[in-house]
mmCIF file of C-alpha atoms in Angstrom:
data_model
loop_
_atom_site.group_PDB
_atom_site.id
_atom_site.type_symbol
_atom_site.label_atom_id
_atom_site.label_comp_id
_atom_site.label_asym_id
_atom_site.label_seq_id
_atom_site.Cartn_x
_atom_site.Cartn_y
_atom_site.Cartn_z
ATOM 1 C CA MET A 22 69.053 -54.007 -305.056
ATOM 2 C CA ASP A 23 67.497 -54.684 -308.424
ATOM 3 C CA PHE A 24 69.264 -52.911 -311.292
ATOM 4 C CA GLU A 25 67.517 -54.722 -314.149
ATOM 5 C CA PHE A 26 65.009 -51.874 -314.568
ATOM 6 C CA ILE A 27 67.858 -49.951 -316.239
ATOM 7 C CA ARG A 28 67.618 -52.085 -319.389
ATOM 8 C CA ASP A 29 64.002 -51.046 -319.977
ATOM 9 C CA ALA A 30 64.684 -47.413 -319.050
ATOM 10 C CA VAL A 31 67.488 -46.954 -321.614
ATOM 11 C CA ALA A 32 66.099 -49.202 -324.379
ATOM 12 C CA PRO A 33 64.682 -46.241 -326.387
ATOM 13 C CA LEU A 34 68.188 -44.695 -326.532
ATOM 14 C CA TYR A 35 69.685 -47.685 -328.381
ATOM 15 C CA SER A 36 69.069 -49.164 -331.815
ATOM 16 C CA PRO A 37 68.853 -52.969 -331.520
ATOM 17 C CA ASN A 38 69.942 -53.707 -335.091
ATOM 18 C CA ASN A 39 72.462 -50.988 -335.898
ATOM 19 C CA GLY A 40 76.196 -51.272 -335.230
ATOM 20 C CA ARG A 41 78.083 -53.314 -332.686
ATOM 21 C CA PRO A 42 76.364 -54.619 -329.567
ATOM 22 C CA ALA A 43 76.433 -52.119 -326.712
ATOM 23 C CA GLU A 44 78.348 -52.613 -323.489
ATOM 24 C CA ASP A 45 76.278 -54.016 -320.648
ATOM 25 C CA LEU A 46 74.016 -51.076 -319.828
ATOM 26 C CA VAL A 47 73.447 -52.122 -316.234
ATOM 27 C CA ARG A 48 77.208 -52.285 -315.696
ATOM 28 C CA LEU A 49 77.688 -48.811 -317.238
ATOM 29 C CA PHE A 50 75.231 -47.300 -314.794
ATOM 30 C CA LYS A 51 76.645 -49.261 -311.870
ATOM 31 C CA ILE A 52 80.059 -47.805 -312.732
ATOM 32 C CA MET A 53 78.594 -44.292 -312.738
ATOM 33 C CA LEU A 54 76.897 -45.051 -309.413
ATOM 34 C CA LEU A 55 80.251 -46.090 -307.920
ATOM 35 C CA GLY A 56 81.778 -42.816 -309.086
ATOM 36 C CA TYR A 57 78.914 -40.855 -307.577
ATOM 37 C CA LEU A 58 78.903 -42.702 -304.249
ATOM 38 C CA PHE A 59 82.669 -42.532 -303.754
ATOM 39 C CA GLY A 60 83.174 -39.013 -305.139
ATOM 40 C CA ILE A 61 85.385 -40.033 -308.063
ATOM 41 C CA SER A 62 84.922 -37.180 -310.539
ATOM 42 C CA SER A 63 87.200 -38.528 -313.267
ATOM 43 C CA GLU A 64 86.084 -41.397 -315.458
ATOM 44 C CA ARG A 65 89.692 -42.361 -316.110
ATOM 45 C CA ARG A 66 90.363 -42.518 -312.361
ATOM 46 C CA LEU A 67 87.139 -44.466 -311.849
ATOM 47 C CA VAL A 68 88.252 -47.126 -314.351
ATOM 48 C CA GLN A 69 91.647 -47.335 -312.617
ATOM 49 C CA GLU A 70 89.922 -47.866 -309.269
ATOM 50 C CA ILE A 71 87.762 -50.642 -310.716
ATOM 51 C CA GLN A 72 90.859 -52.350 -312.102
ATOM 52 C CA VAL A 73 92.365 -52.754 -308.617
ATOM 53 C CA ASN A 74 89.394 -52.781 -306.225
ATOM 54 C CA LEU A 75 87.857 -56.234 -305.793
ATOM 55 C CA ALA A 76 84.817 -54.836 -303.983
ATOM 56 C CA TYR A 77 83.998 -52.685 -307.003
ATOM 57 C CA ARG A 78 84.482 -55.685 -309.312
ATOM 58 C CA TRP A 79 82.163 -57.790 -307.151
ATOM 59 C CA PHE A 80 79.487 -55.065 -307.243
ATOM 60 C CA LEU A 81 79.813 -54.915 -311.044
ATOM 61 C CA GLY A 82 79.634 -58.697 -311.399
ATOM 62 C CA MET A 83 83.156 -58.909 -312.821
ATOM 63 C CA GLY A 84 85.801 -61.552 -312.300
ATOM 64 C CA SER A 85 89.216 -60.583 -310.965
ATOM 65 C CA THR A 86 90.842 -60.987 -314.400
ATOM 66 C CA GLU A 87 88.020 -59.615 -316.547
ATOM 67 C CA LYS A 88 88.936 -56.566 -318.627
ATOM 68 C CA VAL A 89 87.396 -53.282 -317.484
ATOM 69 C CA ILE A 90 85.783 -51.051 -320.104
ATOM 70 C CA ASP A 91 87.806 -48.138 -321.409
ATOM 71 C CA ALA A 92 87.194 -44.731 -319.847
ATOM 72 C CA SER A 93 86.383 -43.294 -323.272
ATOM 73 C CA THR A 94 83.551 -45.823 -323.696
ATOM 74 C CA LEU A 95 82.102 -44.629 -320.425
ATOM 75 C CA SER A 96 82.415 -40.933 -321.260
ATOM 76 C CA GLN A 97 81.182 -41.297 -324.851
ATOM 77 C CA ASN A 98 78.045 -43.117 -323.690
ATOM 78 C CA ARG A 99 77.435 -40.475 -321.054
ATOM 79 C CA ARG A 100 78.001 -37.527 -323.383
ATOM 80 C CA ARG A 101 76.445 -38.794 -326.593
ATOM 81 C CA ARG A 102 73.577 -40.894 -325.368
ATOM 82 C CA PHE A 103 72.580 -39.819 -321.887
ATOM 83 C CA ASN A 104 73.609 -36.160 -321.462
ATOM 84 C CA ASP A 105 70.519 -34.558 -323.000
ATOM 85 C CA SER A 106 68.047 -36.853 -321.271
ATOM 86 C CA GLU A 107 66.701 -37.212 -317.767
ATOM 87 C CA ILE A 108 67.755 -40.868 -317.663
ATOM 88 C CA TYR A 109 70.426 -40.372 -314.972
ATOM 89 C CA GLN A 110 67.972 -38.680 -312.660
ATOM 90 C CA GLN A 111 65.326 -41.369 -313.257
ATOM 91 C CA ILE A 112 67.790 -44.177 -312.553
ATOM 92 C CA PHE A 113 69.318 -42.533 -309.465
ATOM 93 C CA ASP A 114 65.817 -41.804 -308.144
ATOM 94 C CA ASN A 115 64.759 -45.435 -308.634
ATOM 95 C CA ILE A 116 67.899 -46.721 -306.897
ATOM 96 C CA ALA A 117 67.404 -44.247 -304.031
ATOM 97 C CA GLU A 118 63.769 -45.338 -303.638
ATOM 98 C CA GLN A 119 64.855 -48.990 -303.460
ATOM 99 C CA ALA A 120 67.548 -48.143 -300.892
ATOM 100 C CA ILE A 121 65.108 -46.152 -298.743
ATOM 101 C CA ALA A 122 62.548 -48.981 -298.933
ATOM 102 C CA LYS A 123 65.205 -51.438 -297.711
ATOM 103 C CA GLY A 124 66.382 -49.077 -294.952
ATOM 104 C CA LEU A 125 69.850 -48.642 -296.456
ATOM 105 C CA ILE A 126 69.745 -44.839 -296.601
ATOM 106 C CA SER A 127 67.898 -42.183 -294.673
ATOM 107 C CA GLY A 128 68.214 -39.192 -296.968
ATOM 108 C CA ARG A 129 71.185 -37.488 -295.332
ATOM 109 C CA VAL A 130 74.932 -37.758 -295.769
ATOM 110 C CA LEU A 131 77.334 -38.285 -292.893
ATOM 111 C CA TYR A 132 81.062 -37.751 -293.379
ATOM 112 C CA THR A 133 83.509 -38.944 -290.741
ATOM 113 C CA ASP A 134 87.260 -39.120 -290.408
ATOM 114 C CA SER A 135 88.710 -41.826 -288.194
ATOM 115 C CA THR A 136 92.280 -40.527 -288.182
ATOM 116 C CA HIS A 137 93.547 -40.224 -284.609
ATOM 117 C CA LEU A 138 95.885 -37.269 -284.138
ATOM 118 C CA LYS A 139 96.703 -35.203 -281.095
ATOM 119 C CA ALA A 140 95.768 -31.652 -281.866
ATOM 120 C CA ASN A 141 95.321 -28.386 -280.066
ATOM 121 C CA ALA A 142 91.696 -28.004 -281.148
ATOM 122 C CA ASN A 143 88.596 -26.678 -279.478
ATOM 123 C CA LYS A 144 85.999 -29.470 -279.493
ATOM 124 C CA GLY A 145 83.273 -26.952 -278.684
ATOM 125 C CA LYS A 146 83.673 -25.247 -282.052
ATOM 126 C CA ALA A 147 83.071 -28.371 -284.139
ATOM 127 C CA LEU A 148 80.275 -28.054 -286.687
ATOM 128 C CA ASN A 149 78.040 -30.820 -287.958
ATOM 129 C CA GLU A 150 76.857 -30.009 -291.465
ATOM 130 C CA GLN A 151 74.917 -32.045 -293.980
ATOM 131 C CA CYS A 152 76.087 -31.884 -297.582
ATOM 132 C CA ILE A 153 73.630 -32.880 -300.265
ATOM 133 C CA VAL A 154 75.106 -33.734 -303.653
ATOM 134 C CA GLU A 155 72.606 -34.225 -306.456
ATOM 135 C CA PRO A 156 73.352 -36.693 -309.278
ATOM 136 C CA SER A 157 73.220 -33.776 -311.725
ATOM 137 C CA GLN A 158 76.063 -32.079 -309.803
ATOM 138 C CA TYR A 159 78.157 -35.235 -310.213
ATOM 139 C CA ILE A 160 77.500 -35.277 -313.979
ATOM 140 C CA ASP A 161 78.446 -31.568 -314.151
ATOM 141 C CA ALA A 162 81.738 -32.358 -312.371
ATOM 142 C CA LEU A 163 82.472 -35.060 -314.958
ATOM 143 C CA ASN A 164 81.772 -32.567 -317.751
ATOM 144 C CA GLN A 165 84.141 -30.050 -316.163
ATOM 145 C CA ALA A 166 86.852 -32.697 -315.847
ATOM 146 C CA ILE A 167 86.566 -33.387 -319.574
ATOM 147 C CA ASP A 168 86.748 -29.734 -320.658
ATOM 148 C CA GLY A 169 90.520 -29.445 -320.217
ATOM 149 C CA ARG A 170 91.738 -33.016 -320.045
ATOM 150 C CA GLU A 171 95.136 -34.130 -321.342
ATOM 151 C CA ILE A 172 95.721 -37.141 -323.552
ATOM 152 C CA GLN A 173 99.213 -38.706 -323.702
ATOM 153 C CA GLY A 174 101.343 -35.599 -324.083
ATOM 154 C CA CYS A 175 98.716 -33.586 -325.955
ATOM 155 C CA GLN A 176 96.701 -30.767 -324.563
ATOM 156 C CA SER A 177 93.190 -31.325 -325.880
ATOM 157 C CA GLN A 178 90.211 -29.046 -325.753
ATOM 158 C CA TYR A 179 86.585 -30.198 -325.729
ATOM 159 C CA ASN A 180 83.434 -28.135 -325.775
ATOM 160 C CA ARG A 181 80.351 -28.780 -323.626
ATOM 161 C CA SER A 182 78.739 -31.119 -326.163
ATOM 162 C CA GLY A 183 81.844 -33.311 -326.082
ATOM 163 C CA GLN A 184 83.098 -32.378 -329.533
ATOM 164 C CA TRP A 185 86.854 -32.314 -329.907
ATOM 165 C CA LEU A 186 88.073 -28.813 -330.780
ATOM 166 C CA TYR A 187 91.859 -29.133 -331.076
ATOM 167 C CA ALA A 188 94.955 -30.794 -329.689
ATOM 168 C CA SER A 189 98.478 -29.429 -329.585
ATOM 169 C CA ARG A 190 101.780 -30.972 -328.494
ATOM 170 C CA ARG A 191 103.261 -29.420 -325.380
ATOM 171 C CA GLN A 192 106.800 -28.147 -325.489
ATOM 172 C CA ALA A 193 109.163 -30.235 -323.337
#
């Protein structure tokens, strides 16, 4: 899979000569792709998974001791830079087209469970259903996870645009 097209796609969203250099943009989108593919709807949890999962690190081009970006960097880029654009959809569509062209996906999702348990179940009543999850639904789930998140003993409130409204200490 070629992810280098991402640099050109997001170039208009960044100023090349203003502020600190940005995180690797391809890596940011690969991280979001991992979250989407594996159903991880919390950016904090996604970063924790990357810290311990060598397969994720390999996919991201990271060494085993390389520091993972902070979850807030991931969420701030998503909310401030990418939320009001169609960039996620464009990138996911391009990746899906590449995967279809290489025969990696067929356009349907198959969920299986390989746990072997003896059960008193009627095999004739089993249903096979296809679930389609759009990238925009994944982004909406991330936004919902942010709306009431807790930060180190504080209960924080965020509005839809990602602006911090208030934080209050919880009573022990």
